[in-house]
Coordinates of C-alpha atoms in Angstrom, one line a residue:
Chain A
M21 CA -1.0 -53.4 -81.7
T22 CA -4.5 -52.2 -81.3
L23 CA -4.7 -54.1 -78.1
R24 CA -1.6 -52.4 -76.7
K25 CA -2.9 -49.1 -77.9
S26 CA -6.3 -49.5 -76.2
L27 CA -4.6 -50.8 -73.1
R28 CA -2.5 -47.7 -73.0
A29 CA -5.5 -45.6 -73.5
S30 CA -7.4 -47.3 -70.8
I31 CA -4.9 -47.1 -68.0
P32 CA -5.6 -43.4 -67.3
D33 CA -9.3 -44.2 -67.4
A34 CA -8.8 -47.0 -64.9
I35 CA -6.9 -44.7 -62.5
I36 CA -9.5 -41.9 -62.8
Y37 CA -12.4 -44.3 -62.3
T38 CA -10.7 -45.9 -59.3
V39 CA -9.9 -42.6 -57.6
L40 CA -13.3 -41.1 -58.2
I41 CA -15.2 -44.2 -57.1
A42 CA -13.0 -44.4 -54.0
A43 CA -13.7 -40.8 -53.2
A44 CA -17.4 -41.2 -53.7
L45 CA -17.4 -44.2 -51.3
A46 CA -15.4 -42.3 -48.8
M47 CA -18.1 -39.6 -48.9
L48 CA -20.8 -42.1 -48.6
F49 CA -19.4 -44.3 -45.9
P50 CA -20.1 -42.1 -42.9
F51 CA -23.8 -41.9 -43.9
V52 CA -24.1 -45.7 -44.3
Y53 CA -22.3 -46.4 -41.0
V54 CA -24.2 -43.9 -38.9
I55 CA -27.6 -45.0 -40.3
A56 CA -26.7 -48.6 -39.9
V57 CA -25.7 -48.2 -36.3
S58 CA -28.7 -46.1 -35.4
F59 CA -31.0 -49.0 -36.6
T60 CA -29.0 -51.7 -34.8
D61 CA -30.4 -53.5 -31.9
P62 CA -28.6 -52.1 -28.8
A63 CA -27.9 -55.6 -27.4
V64 CA -26.3 -56.6 -30.7
Y65 CA -24.4 -53.4 -31.0
V66 CA -22.8 -53.8 -27.6
T67 CA -21.3 -57.1 -28.7
G68 CA -19.6 -55.4 -31.6
D69 CA -19.4 -55.6 -35.4
V70 CA -22.3 -54.0 -37.1
I71 CA -20.5 -51.8 -39.5
L72 CA -22.4 -51.7 -42.7
F73 CA -25.6 -53.6 -42.1
P74 CA -27.3 -54.1 -38.8
K75 CA -27.5 -57.8 -37.9
Q76 CA -30.6 -57.2 -35.9
W77 CA -32.8 -54.3 -36.7
S78 CA -34.3 -52.2 -34.0
L79 CA -36.1 -48.9 -33.6
D80 CA -35.3 -48.6 -29.9
S81 CA -32.9 -45.7 -30.3
Y82 CA -35.5 -43.8 -32.3
R83 CA -38.3 -44.6 -29.9
Y84 CA -36.2 -43.4 -27.2
I85 CA -35.2 -40.0 -28.6
L86 CA -38.7 -39.3 -30.0
S87 CA -40.3 -40.2 -26.7
S88 CA -39.5 -37.0 -25.0
N89 CA -40.9 -33.6 -25.8
S90 CA -37.4 -32.1 -26.5
F91 CA -37.3 -33.3 -30.0
L92 CA -40.8 -32.3 -30.7
Y93 CA -40.3 -28.8 -29.4
S94 CA -37.0 -28.4 -31.3
F95 CA -38.6 -29.7 -34.4
R96 CA -41.3 -27.2 -34.1
S97 CA -38.8 -24.3 -33.6
T98 CA -36.8 -25.4 -36.6
V99 CA -39.8 -25.8 -38.9
F100 CA -41.1 -22.4 -37.8
I101 CA -37.8 -20.6 -38.5
T102 CA -37.4 -22.5 -41.8
I103 CA -40.8 -21.8 -43.3
V104 CA -41.4 -18.3 -42.0
G105 CA -37.8 -17.3 -42.6
T106 CA -37.8 -18.6 -46.1
V107 CA -41.1 -17.0 -47.1
L108 CA -40.1 -13.6 -45.7
N109 CA -36.6 -13.8 -47.2
L110 CA -38.0 -14.4 -50.7
A111 CA -40.5 -11.6 -50.3
F112 CA -38.0 -9.1 -49.1
S113 CA -35.3 -10.1 -51.6
M114 CA -37.6 -10.2 -54.5
T115 CA -39.3 -6.9 -54.0
F116 CA -36.0 -5.1 -53.5
A117 CA -34.3 -6.8 -56.4
Y118 CA -37.1 -5.7 -58.7
A119 CA -36.9 -2.1 -57.4
L120 CA -33.2 -2.1 -58.1
T121 CA -33.7 -3.1 -61.7
K122 CA -35.4 0.3 -62.4
K123 CA -32.5 2.3 -63.9
Q124 CA -34.6 5.6 -63.8
L125 CA -35.4 5.3 -60.1
P126 CA -34.2 8.3 -58.1
G127 CA -32.2 7.1 -55.2
R128 CA -31.3 3.8 -56.8
G129 CA -27.6 4.5 -56.5
I130 CA -28.0 5.1 -52.8
M131 CA -30.0 1.9 -52.3
L132 CA -27.4 -0.1 -54.3
S133 CA -24.5 1.3 -52.1
L134 CA -26.6 0.6 -49.0
V135 CA -26.6 -3.1 -50.0
L136 CA -23.1 -3.3 -51.4
F137 CA -21.5 -1.9 -48.3
T138 CA -23.0 -4.6 -46.1
F139 CA -21.5 -7.1 -48.5
L140 CA -18.0 -5.9 -47.5
F141 CA -18.4 -4.8 -43.9
G142 CA -20.6 -5.8 -41.0
A143 CA -20.9 -4.4 -37.6
G144 CA -19.7 -7.6 -36.0
L145 CA -20.9 -10.2 -33.6
V146 CA -21.1 -8.2 -30.4
P147 CA -22.9 -5.1 -31.8
N148 CA -25.4 -7.5 -33.5
F149 CA -26.0 -9.2 -30.3
L150 CA -26.5 -5.9 -28.5
L151 CA -29.1 -4.9 -31.2
I152 CA -31.0 -8.1 -30.7
R153 CA -31.0 -7.5 -27.0
E154 CA -32.1 -3.9 -27.3
L155 CA -34.9 -5.0 -29.6
G156 CA -36.0 -7.4 -26.9
L157 CA -35.6 -10.4 -29.2
L158 CA -33.5 -12.5 -27.0
D159 CA -35.1 -15.9 -26.4
S160 CA -37.5 -15.2 -29.3
L161 CA -37.5 -17.3 -32.4
W162 CA -37.8 -14.1 -34.4
S163 CA -34.1 -13.4 -33.5
L164 CA -33.3 -16.3 -35.9
I165 CA -35.5 -14.9 -38.7
L166 CA -35.3 -11.1 -38.7
P167 CA -31.5 -10.6 -39.0
G168 CA -31.7 -12.7 -42.2
L169 CA -34.7 -11.2 -43.8
T170 CA -32.7 -10.5 -46.9
N171 CA -29.0 -10.2 -47.9
A172 CA -26.8 -8.7 -50.5
W173 CA -26.2 -11.9 -52.3
S174 CA -29.9 -12.9 -52.8
I175 CA -30.7 -9.4 -53.9
F176 CA -28.0 -9.2 -56.5
V177 CA -28.6 -12.6 -57.9
L178 CA -32.4 -12.1 -58.2
K179 CA -31.8 -8.6 -59.7
S180 CA -29.6 -10.1 -62.4
F181 CA -32.3 -12.8 -63.0
I182 CA -35.0 -10.2 -63.4
Q183 CA -32.8 -8.2 -65.7
G184 CA -32.5 -11.3 -67.8
L185 CA -36.3 -11.4 -68.4
P186 CA -37.6 -10.0 -71.7
E187 CA -38.2 -6.3 -71.1
S188 CA -40.8 -6.1 -73.8
L189 CA -43.4 -7.8 -71.6
E190 CA -43.0 -5.2 -68.8
E191 CA -43.1 -2.3 -71.3
A192 CA -46.2 -3.7 -72.9
A193 CA -48.0 -4.0 -69.6
L194 CA -47.0 -0.5 -68.6
I195 CA -48.3 0.8 -71.9
D196 CA -51.6 -1.1 -71.3
G197 CA -52.0 0.9 -68.2
C198 CA -50.8 -1.5 -65.6
N199 CA -49.1 0.2 -62.7
E200 CA -45.7 -1.0 -61.5
L201 CA -47.2 -3.0 -58.6
K202 CA -49.4 -4.9 -61.0
V203 CA -46.4 -5.5 -63.3
F204 CA -44.5 -6.9 -60.4
Y205 CA -47.0 -9.5 -59.3
R206 CA -48.6 -10.2 -62.7
I207 CA -45.5 -10.5 -64.8
I208 CA -42.2 -10.4 -62.9
L209 CA -43.3 -12.7 -60.1
P210 CA -44.7 -15.5 -62.2
L211 CA -41.7 -15.4 -64.5
S212 CA -39.3 -15.5 -61.6
L213 CA -40.9 -18.6 -60.0
P214 CA -38.1 -21.0 -61.0
A215 CA -35.4 -18.7 -59.5
L216 CA -37.5 -18.2 -56.4
A217 CA -38.0 -22.0 -56.0
A218 CA -34.2 -22.5 -56.2
F219 CA -33.5 -19.7 -53.8
G220 CA -36.2 -20.8 -51.4
L221 CA -34.7 -24.3 -51.2
F222 CA -31.2 -23.1 -50.6
F223 CA -32.3 -20.6 -48.0
A224 CA -34.5 -23.1 -46.3
V225 CA -31.5 -25.5 -45.9
G226 CA -29.6 -22.6 -44.4
Q227 CA -32.4 -22.0 -41.9
W228 CA -32.7 -25.7 -41.1
N229 CA -29.0 -25.7 -40.3
T230 CA -29.1 -22.6 -38.0
Y231 CA -26.9 -23.3 -35.1
F232 CA -24.7 -20.5 -33.8
S233 CA -27.3 -17.7 -33.8
A234 CA -29.5 -19.9 -31.7
V235 CA -26.6 -20.6 -29.3
M236 CA -26.2 -16.8 -28.9
Y237 CA -29.8 -15.7 -28.8
I238 CA -31.9 -18.6 -27.4
Q239 CA -31.4 -19.6 -23.8
D240 CA -34.7 -21.3 -23.3
A241 CA -34.1 -25.0 -24.0
D242 CA -37.7 -25.5 -25.1
K243 CA -37.1 -23.1 -28.0
W244 CA -33.8 -24.6 -29.2
P245 CA -33.7 -25.5 -32.9
L246 CA -32.8 -29.0 -33.8
Q247 CA -29.1 -28.3 -34.4
V248 CA -28.6 -26.9 -30.9
L249 CA -30.4 -29.9 -29.4
L250 CA -28.3 -32.3 -31.4
Q251 CA -25.2 -30.6 -30.3
Q252 CA -26.2 -30.7 -26.7
L253 CA -26.9 -34.4 -27.1
M254 CA -23.5 -34.9 -28.6
V255 CA -21.6 -33.3 -25.8
S256 CA -23.5 -34.2 -22.7
Q257 CA -24.7 -37.7 -22.1
S258 CA -27.7 -36.4 -20.2
A259 CA -30.6 -38.3 -21.6
I260 CA -33.3 -36.5 -23.5
G261 CA -35.7 -39.4 -23.7
S262 CA -38.3 -40.0 -21.0
A263 CA -37.5 -42.3 -18.2
E264 CA -40.6 -44.4 -18.7
V265 CA -39.6 -45.3 -22.2
R266 CA -36.2 -46.2 -21.0
E267 CA -37.8 -48.6 -18.5
T268 CA -39.8 -50.3 -21.2
L269 CA -36.7 -51.0 -23.3
E270 CA -35.2 -54.4 -22.6
H271 CA -31.6 -53.2 -22.6
T272 CA -30.0 -50.0 -21.5
L273 CA -29.3 -48.0 -24.6
P274 CA -25.7 -47.5 -25.6
E275 CA -24.9 -43.8 -26.0
E276 CA -23.8 -44.3 -29.6
T277 CA -26.9 -45.7 -31.1
V278 CA -28.9 -42.9 -29.5
K279 CA -26.6 -40.1 -30.7
M280 CA -26.5 -41.6 -34.2
A281 CA -30.3 -41.9 -34.3
A282 CA -30.6 -38.2 -33.3
L283 CA -28.1 -37.2 -36.0
V284 CA -30.1 -39.2 -38.6
V285 CA -33.4 -37.6 -37.5
V286 CA -31.9 -34.1 -38.0
M287 CA -30.3 -35.0 -41.3
V288 CA -33.2 -36.8 -43.0
P289 CA -35.1 -33.8 -44.1
I290 CA -32.0 -32.5 -45.9
L291 CA -31.6 -35.9 -47.6
A292 CA -35.3 -35.7 -48.5
V293 CA -35.0 -32.4 -50.3
Y294 CA -31.6 -33.2 -51.8
P295 CA -33.0 -34.4 -55.2
F296 CA -34.8 -31.1 -55.6
L297 CA -31.7 -29.1 -54.5
Q298 CA -29.7 -30.9 -57.1
K299 CA -32.0 -29.8 -59.8
Y300 CA -31.0 -26.2 -59.1
F301 CA -27.3 -26.7 -58.4
A302 CA -25.9 -25.3 -61.5
K303 CA -28.4 -22.6 -61.7
G304 CA -27.9 -21.4 -58.2
V305 CA -24.1 -21.4 -58.2
L306 CA -23.7 -20.0 -61.7
L307 CA -26.3 -17.3 -61.0
G308 CA -24.2 -16.4 -58.0
S309 CA -21.2 -15.8 -60.1
V310 CA -23.0 -13.3 -62.3
K311 CA -22.2 -9.8 -61.3
G312 CA -25.0 -7.7 -59.8
Chain B
M30 CA -23.7 37.9 -65.9
G31 CA -26.4 39.8 -67.5
E32 CA -25.9 38.0 -70.8
L33 CA -26.4 34.7 -69.0
K34 CA -29.7 35.9 -67.5
K35 CA -30.8 37.0 -70.9
E36 CA -30.1 33.6 -72.3
E37 CA -32.0 32.0 -69.5
K38 CA -35.0 34.1 -70.2
T39 CA -34.9 33.1 -73.9
I40 CA -34.9 29.5 -72.8
V41 CA -37.8 30.1 -70.5
T42 CA -39.8 31.9 -73.1
S43 CA -39.0 29.4 -75.8
S44 CA -40.4 26.6 -73.8
E45 CA -44.0 25.9 -74.3
T46 CA -45.2 26.4 -70.8
T47 CA -43.9 29.6 -69.4
V48 CA -44.4 28.5 -65.8
R49 CA -41.6 26.0 -66.1
P50 CA -38.5 27.4 -64.3
G51 CA -35.2 28.0 -65.9
I52 CA -32.7 25.3 -66.7
N53 CA -30.3 26.2 -63.9
D54 CA -33.0 26.7 -61.4
P55 CA -32.9 23.9 -58.8
R56 CA -36.7 24.0 -58.7
R57 CA -36.8 22.7 -62.2
Q58 CA -34.6 19.7 -61.3
T59 CA -36.6 18.9 -58.2
G60 CA -39.8 19.2 -60.2
H61 CA -38.4 16.7 -62.7
L62 CA -37.1 14.5 -59.9
W63 CA -40.4 14.7 -58.0
K64 CA -42.2 13.6 -61.2
R65 CA -40.0 10.5 -61.5
V66 CA -40.4 9.8 -57.8
V67 CA -44.2 9.9 -58.1
K68 CA -44.1 7.8 -61.2
H69 CA -42.2 5.1 -59.3
K70 CA -44.2 5.4 -56.1
Y71 CA -45.1 1.7 -56.1
I72 CA -41.5 0.8 -56.6
Y73 CA -40.6 2.7 -53.5
L74 CA -43.3 0.8 -51.7
L75 CA -41.7 -2.5 -52.8
A76 CA -38.3 -1.3 -51.8
L77 CA -39.3 0.1 -48.4
P78 CA -39.3 -3.1 -46.3
S79 CA -35.8 -4.1 -47.4
V80 CA -34.5 -0.5 -46.9
I81 CA -35.9 -0.5 -43.4
Y82 CA -34.3 -4.0 -42.8
F83 CA -30.9 -2.8 -43.9
L84 CA -31.1 0.3 -41.8
V85 CA -32.2 -1.5 -38.7
F86 CA -30.3 -4.8 -38.9
K87 CA -27.2 -3.8 -40.8
Y88 CA -26.5 -0.1 -40.1
A89 CA -28.0 0.5 -36.7
P90 CA -25.6 -2.0 -35.1
M91 CA -22.7 -0.1 -36.6
W92 CA -23.2 2.5 -33.8
G93 CA -22.1 -0.3 -31.5
I94 CA -18.7 0.0 -33.0
L95 CA -18.3 3.3 -31.1
L96 CA -18.4 1.2 -27.9
A97 CA -14.9 0.0 -28.8
F98 CA -13.6 3.4 -27.9
Q99 CA -15.4 3.5 -24.5
D100 CA -15.3 1.6 -21.3
Y101 CA -18.9 0.6 -21.8
S102 CA -20.8 -0.4 -18.8
P103 CA -24.4 -1.7 -19.4
F104 CA -25.4 0.0 -16.1
K105 CA -24.2 3.4 -17.1
G106 CA -25.4 3.1 -20.7
F107 CA -23.8 4.6 -23.8
L108 CA -24.0 8.2 -22.8
A109 CA -22.6 8.0 -19.4
S110 CA -19.8 5.5 -20.2
E111 CA -16.3 6.8 -20.3
W112 CA -14.5 7.4 -23.6
V113 CA -11.1 5.8 -23.6
G114 CA -9.8 6.2 -27.1
F115 CA -7.6 3.4 -28.4
K116 CA -7.1 1.8 -25.0
H117 CA -8.7 -1.5 -25.9
F118 CA -6.7 -1.7 -29.1
E119 CA -3.5 -1.2 -27.1
T120 CA -4.5 -3.9 -24.7
L121 CA -5.1 -6.2 -27.6
F122 CA -1.8 -5.5 -29.4
T123 CA 0.2 -5.9 -26.2
H124 CA -1.6 -9.0 -25.2
D125 CA 0.2 -12.3 -25.8
M126 CA -3.1 -13.6 -27.0
F127 CA -2.9 -11.4 -30.0
W128 CA -0.1 -13.3 -31.6
V129 CA -1.7 -16.6 -30.7
L130 CA -5.0 -15.5 -32.4
L131 CA -3.1 -14.2 -35.5
R132 CA -1.0 -17.3 -35.8
N133 CA -4.0 -19.6 -35.5
T134 CA -6.2 -17.7 -37.9
L135 CA -3.5 -17.5 -40.5
G136 CA -2.3 -21.1 -39.8
I137 CA -5.7 -22.6 -40.2
N138 CA -6.2 -20.7 -43.5
L139 CA -2.7 -21.6 -44.8
V140 CA -3.2 -25.3 -44.2
N141 CA -6.6 -25.0 -45.8
L142 CA -5.2 -23.1 -48.8
I143 CA -2.4 -25.7 -49.4
F144 CA -4.4 -28.9 -48.9
F145 CA -8.0 -27.9 -49.8
F146 CA -7.7 -25.4 -52.6
P147 CA -6.2 -27.6 -55.3
L148 CA -8.5 -30.5 -54.7
P149 CA -11.7 -29.2 -56.3
I150 CA -9.7 -28.4 -59.4
V151 CA -8.2 -31.9 -59.6
L152 CA -11.6 -33.5 -58.9
A153 CA -13.2 -31.3 -61.6
L154 CA -10.6 -32.3 -64.2
M155 CA -11.1 -36.0 -63.3
L156 CA -14.9 -35.7 -63.4
N157 CA -14.6 -34.1 -66.8
E158 CA -12.7 -37.2 -68.1
I159 CA -15.6 -39.5 -67.3
K160 CA -17.5 -40.0 -70.5
I161 CA -20.2 -42.4 -69.1
E162 CA -22.8 -39.9 -68.2
P163 CA -24.7 -41.9 -65.5
V164 CA -21.5 -42.8 -63.7
K165 CA -20.5 -39.1 -63.7
R166 CA -23.9 -38.0 -62.4
V167 CA -24.0 -40.6 -59.6
I168 CA -20.5 -39.5 -58.4
Q169 CA -21.4 -35.9 -58.6
S170 CA -24.6 -36.5 -56.6
I171 CA -22.6 -38.1 -53.9
V172 CA -19.8 -35.6 -53.6
Y173 CA -22.1 -32.6 -53.6
L174 CA -24.3 -33.9 -50.8
P175 CA -22.2 -33.1 -47.7
H176 CA -22.3 -29.4 -48.6
F177 CA -25.8 -29.2 -47.4
L178 CA -25.3 -30.7 -44.0
S179 CA -24.9 -28.5 -40.9
M180 CA -21.6 -28.1 -39.1
V181 CA -23.1 -29.8 -36.1
I182 CA -23.7 -32.9 -38.2
I183 CA -20.2 -32.8 -39.7
V184 CA -18.7 -32.5 -36.2
G185 CA -21.0 -35.3 -35.1
F186 CA -19.6 -37.6 -37.9
T187 CA -16.1 -36.6 -36.9
Y188 CA -16.9 -37.6 -33.3
F189 CA -18.3 -41.0 -34.4
F190 CA -15.2 -41.8 -36.3
L191 CA -12.3 -40.2 -34.4
S192 CA -13.2 -39.9 -30.7
T193 CA -11.3 -42.1 -28.3
D194 CA -14.5 -43.5 -26.6
I195 CA -16.8 -44.3 -29.4
G196 CA -14.8 -43.5 -32.6
L197 CA -14.8 -46.3 -35.2
V198 CA -11.2 -45.6 -36.1
N199 CA -10.0 -46.1 -32.6
K200 CA -12.2 -49.2 -32.2
G201 CA -10.4 -50.6 -35.2
L202 CA -7.0 -49.6 -33.8
T203 CA -7.8 -51.2 -30.4
A204 CA -9.0 -54.4 -32.2
M205 CA -5.6 -54.5 -33.9
G206 CA -3.9 -54.1 -30.6
I207 CA -2.8 -50.5 -31.3
E208 CA -3.2 -47.8 -28.7
P209 CA -6.1 -45.4 -29.4
V210 CA -5.1 -42.0 -30.9
S211 CA -6.6 -38.9 -29.3
F212 CA -7.4 -37.2 -32.7
L213 CA -9.8 -34.7 -31.2
T214 CA -7.7 -33.5 -28.3
N215 CA -4.2 -33.6 -29.6
P216 CA -3.2 -30.0 -30.7
N217 CA -0.9 -31.4 -33.4
Y218 CA -3.9 -32.8 -35.3
F219 CA -6.3 -29.8 -34.9
W220 CA -5.5 -27.8 -38.1
G221 CA -5.4 -31.0 -40.1
L222 CA -8.7 -32.1 -38.7
L223 CA -10.4 -28.8 -39.7
T224 CA -9.0 -29.1 -43.2
M225 CA -10.2 -32.7 -43.5
Q226 CA -13.7 -31.7 -42.5
S227 CA -13.6 -28.9 -45.0
I228 CA -12.5 -31.3 -47.7
W229 CA -15.2 -33.8 -46.9
K230 CA -17.9 -31.2 -46.8
E231 CA -16.9 -28.9 -49.6
V232 CA -14.6 -30.5 -52.1
G233 CA -17.4 -31.7 -54.3
W234 CA -19.3 -28.4 -54.2
G235 CA -16.1 -26.6 -55.1
T236 CA -15.9 -28.4 -58.4
I237 CA -19.1 -26.8 -59.8
I238 CA -17.5 -23.6 -60.7
F239 CA -14.6 -25.3 -62.4
L240 CA -16.8 -27.7 -64.2
A241 CA -18.8 -24.8 -65.5
A242 CA -15.6 -23.1 -66.8
I243 CA -14.5 -26.4 -68.4
A244 CA -17.9 -26.8 -70.1
G245 CA -17.3 -23.4 -71.7
V246 CA -14.3 -24.6 -73.6
D247 CA -14.7 -24.7 -77.4
Q248 CA -14.9 -28.4 -78.4
Q249 CA -13.2 -27.7 -81.7
L250 CA -10.0 -27.0 -79.8
Y251 CA -10.0 -30.6 -78.6
E252 CA -10.8 -31.9 -82.0
A253 CA -8.0 -30.0 -83.5
A254 CA -5.6 -31.2 -80.8
I255 CA -6.6 -34.8 -81.5
V256 CA -6.0 -34.3 -85.2
D257 CA -2.6 -32.9 -84.3
G258 CA -1.9 -36.1 -82.3
A259 CA -2.1 -34.6 -78.8
G260 CA -2.7 -37.3 -76.2
R261 CA -5.1 -37.1 -73.4
F262 CA -2.8 -35.6 -70.9
R263 CA -1.6 -33.0 -73.3
R264 CA -5.1 -32.0 -74.1
V265 CA -5.8 -31.4 -70.4
W266 CA -2.5 -29.6 -70.0
H267 CA -2.7 -27.4 -73.0
I268 CA -6.4 -26.8 -73.5
T269 CA -8.5 -27.4 -70.3
L270 CA -6.1 -26.0 -67.8
P271 CA -5.4 -22.8 -69.6
A272 CA -9.1 -22.4 -70.2
I273 CA -9.9 -22.4 -66.5
R274 CA -6.7 -20.6 -65.5
S275 CA -8.5 -17.3 -64.9
T276 CA -11.1 -18.9 -62.8
I277 CA -8.4 -20.5 -60.7
V278 CA -6.5 -17.2 -60.3
I279 CA -9.6 -15.3 -59.3
L280 CA -10.6 -17.9 -56.7
L281 CA -7.1 -18.0 -55.4
I282 CA -6.9 -14.3 -55.0
M283 CA -10.3 -14.2 -53.3
R284 CA -9.3 -17.0 -51.1
V285 CA -6.2 -15.1 -50.0
G286 CA -8.5 -12.0 -49.5
H287 CA -10.4 -14.1 -46.9
M288 CA -7.3 -15.1 -44.9
M289 CA -8.7 -13.5 -41.8
D290 CA -11.9 -15.6 -41.9
V291 CA -12.2 -19.0 -40.5
G292 CA -15.3 -21.3 -40.4
F293 CA -16.4 -19.9 -37.1
E294 CA -19.1 -22.5 -36.3
Q295 CA -16.6 -25.2 -37.2
V296 CA -13.8 -24.0 -35.0
L297 CA -16.2 -23.3 -32.1
L298 CA -17.7 -26.8 -32.3
M299 CA -14.3 -28.4 -32.5
L300 CA -12.7 -26.5 -29.7
N301 CA -11.9 -28.1 -26.4
P302 CA -9.6 -27.0 -23.6
L303 CA -6.7 -29.2 -24.9
V304 CA -6.6 -27.7 -28.4
L305 CA -7.3 -24.1 -27.3
P306 CA -3.7 -23.0 -27.8
V307 CA -3.9 -23.8 -31.5
G308 CA -7.7 -23.4 -32.0
E309 CA -8.6 -20.0 -30.5
V310 CA -9.1 -17.6 -33.4
F311 CA -10.4 -14.0 -33.5
D312 CA -14.0 -14.9 -33.9
T313 CA -14.1 -17.4 -31.1
Y314 CA -12.2 -15.0 -28.9
V315 CA -14.6 -12.2 -29.6
Y316 CA -17.5 -14.4 -28.8
K317 CA -16.1 -15.6 -25.5
Q318 CA -14.9 -12.2 -24.3
G319 CA -18.0 -10.3 -25.5
I320 CA -20.9 -12.6 -25.0
L321 CA -19.7 -15.0 -22.3
S322 CA -17.5 -12.8 -20.2
G323 CA -19.2 -9.4 -20.7
Q324 CA -16.1 -7.5 -21.9
T325 CA -18.3 -5.6 -24.4
S326 CA -15.9 -2.8 -25.3
Y327 CA -12.8 -4.9 -25.6
S328 CA -14.5 -7.6 -27.6
I329 CA -15.9 -5.0 -30.0
A330 CA -12.4 -3.6 -30.5
V331 CA -11.0 -7.0 -31.3
G332 CA -13.8 -7.7 -33.7
L333 CA -13.4 -4.3 -35.4
F334 CA -9.6 -4.9 -35.8
K335 CA -10.4 -8.2 -37.5
S336 CA -13.1 -6.7 -39.7
I337 CA -10.9 -3.8 -40.9
V338 CA -8.0 -6.0 -41.7
G339 CA -10.4 -8.4 -43.5
L340 CA -11.9 -5.5 -45.4
V341 CA -8.5 -4.2 -46.6
L342 CA -7.5 -7.7 -47.6
V343 CA -10.7 -8.3 -49.6
M344 CA -10.3 -4.9 -51.3
L345 CA -6.7 -5.5 -52.2
A346 CA -7.7 -8.9 -53.6
N347 CA -10.4 -7.4 -55.6
R348 CA -8.1 -4.8 -57.1
L349 CA -5.6 -7.5 -57.9
A350 CA -8.3 -9.6 -59.6
K351 CA -9.2 -6.6 -61.7
K352 CA -5.5 -6.2 -62.7
F353 CA -5.7 -9.7 -64.0
G354 CA -8.3 -8.5 -66.4
E355 CA -11.2 -10.0 -64.5
E356 CA -14.4 -8.3 -63.3
G357 CA -13.7 -8.8 -59.7
L358 CA -16.4 -9.5 -57.2
Y359 CA -18.0 -6.0 -56.8

């Protein structure tokens, strides 16, 4: 009887485990496949079957895409907009969020509505484009940084984070004669570091993934961020690697291994920071659901 | 009248410093206000950069909306361009394209709503049933991962699997002697393809909010249910699901509020001439007309129409959410 009972109890478990593990494998498979192919020796790949593990390892595809300056330039652009964009976003969002926690501040209501309205309504794609053009920012990497200096969501989340800090610390500092600027960088800023780290990481991933703005604003191929370069490589078969390197390779490179290697190169930094991102998941998402 | 003045006087004289103006005197209020402003001068300093940002990058472009009512020509400029009222809106509403755009936008959203929306809930309920912590954590780590990848990479994966030339699926089909299927260029598959991508990318991420809601359920309820002899399925049905019902309702309402929005980058990257009739949506149309073809005024009108309908939908959704006794999003 106990056997039957435990059997009955374990059937749903078996189903759940099977479904979830299958789902996880389905999620994982594309990564494994693409990484495997990108490392496969081109000659072996052409003959077929290399699905989960390369039979013959080779770095040819990587040597090829990294041989030209295109990847280097794009990498530089992307790193620039990621680092500068993230630092500036944190600075703008944090200072404004702190200001908005001051309930006694004259004009606070106006500033709050200023932010809130942008949450609901934006000027639209074409007016934004015209602005960037008028500002002379077309073909400048700043066009990928300045429009995202801060945003309603970051501000509201950081604001509710600051409001959650113990008020007594701030009051004590003010009584001790600290001015509000000092309170901000001596007390509020250090206490907010965990929130800022989480935010910075999430924002940095967004910057790293910048694609469409760059398509709109950047014509100069030397300034393209990685995502645009990758997309170009996906659609056009025009080679990006240098002809000399191509010569030195024993075989002509199949399109697939090159494309997959390019995708892996663009994806690896995200995979590298993923464990850190994970640490902040719950915090980030749940903070986001707190009303401003 | 005179009495009032008298009263004022008494107030003035009763206050310690006689220089302070009367209570109804605007000067008194500004004085007070000015004091508070000065007290917070550093706070304004901190707020200033962001205020400037919002004015320049969020509000200044709103002037551009006026161009929707002009026949704007970049050569004539804003001042010399002719005002044409609602001409561009009329063009849009009488254009066959309008119905195509509306159908595609709503269609893509509807397919997504039906096939994507319930999945994170199911996945969250299943994850919650896993009692072996390490297994749960590994599965969560895997299903959250695609959320952080760019759309270019997602579309790249799609291409590696489904294209007719290098797609793995088609290679498999060919090996089995079956004709390759043109997944990426067949209009019948387009909406489904977008939904599949969304599922792969976001289903795991979508569970987080439900898992948080489930974690908030009082464990005593489960214990009491077990004592009452409730089986596993009944516990999920009568305790877990009702506990996350309000989360589901709110997310559903908000989802419906965003029926005019589609994943713009996703659609743009997936579009090709063959799927254009089912794939062109308001956003991609605005981009092509406005940026690529230089139809500035017309494209701004189309964008404005979409934004306003979207705004109304979101506000209605928010009001509805509040009716359900929830806080709403703003």
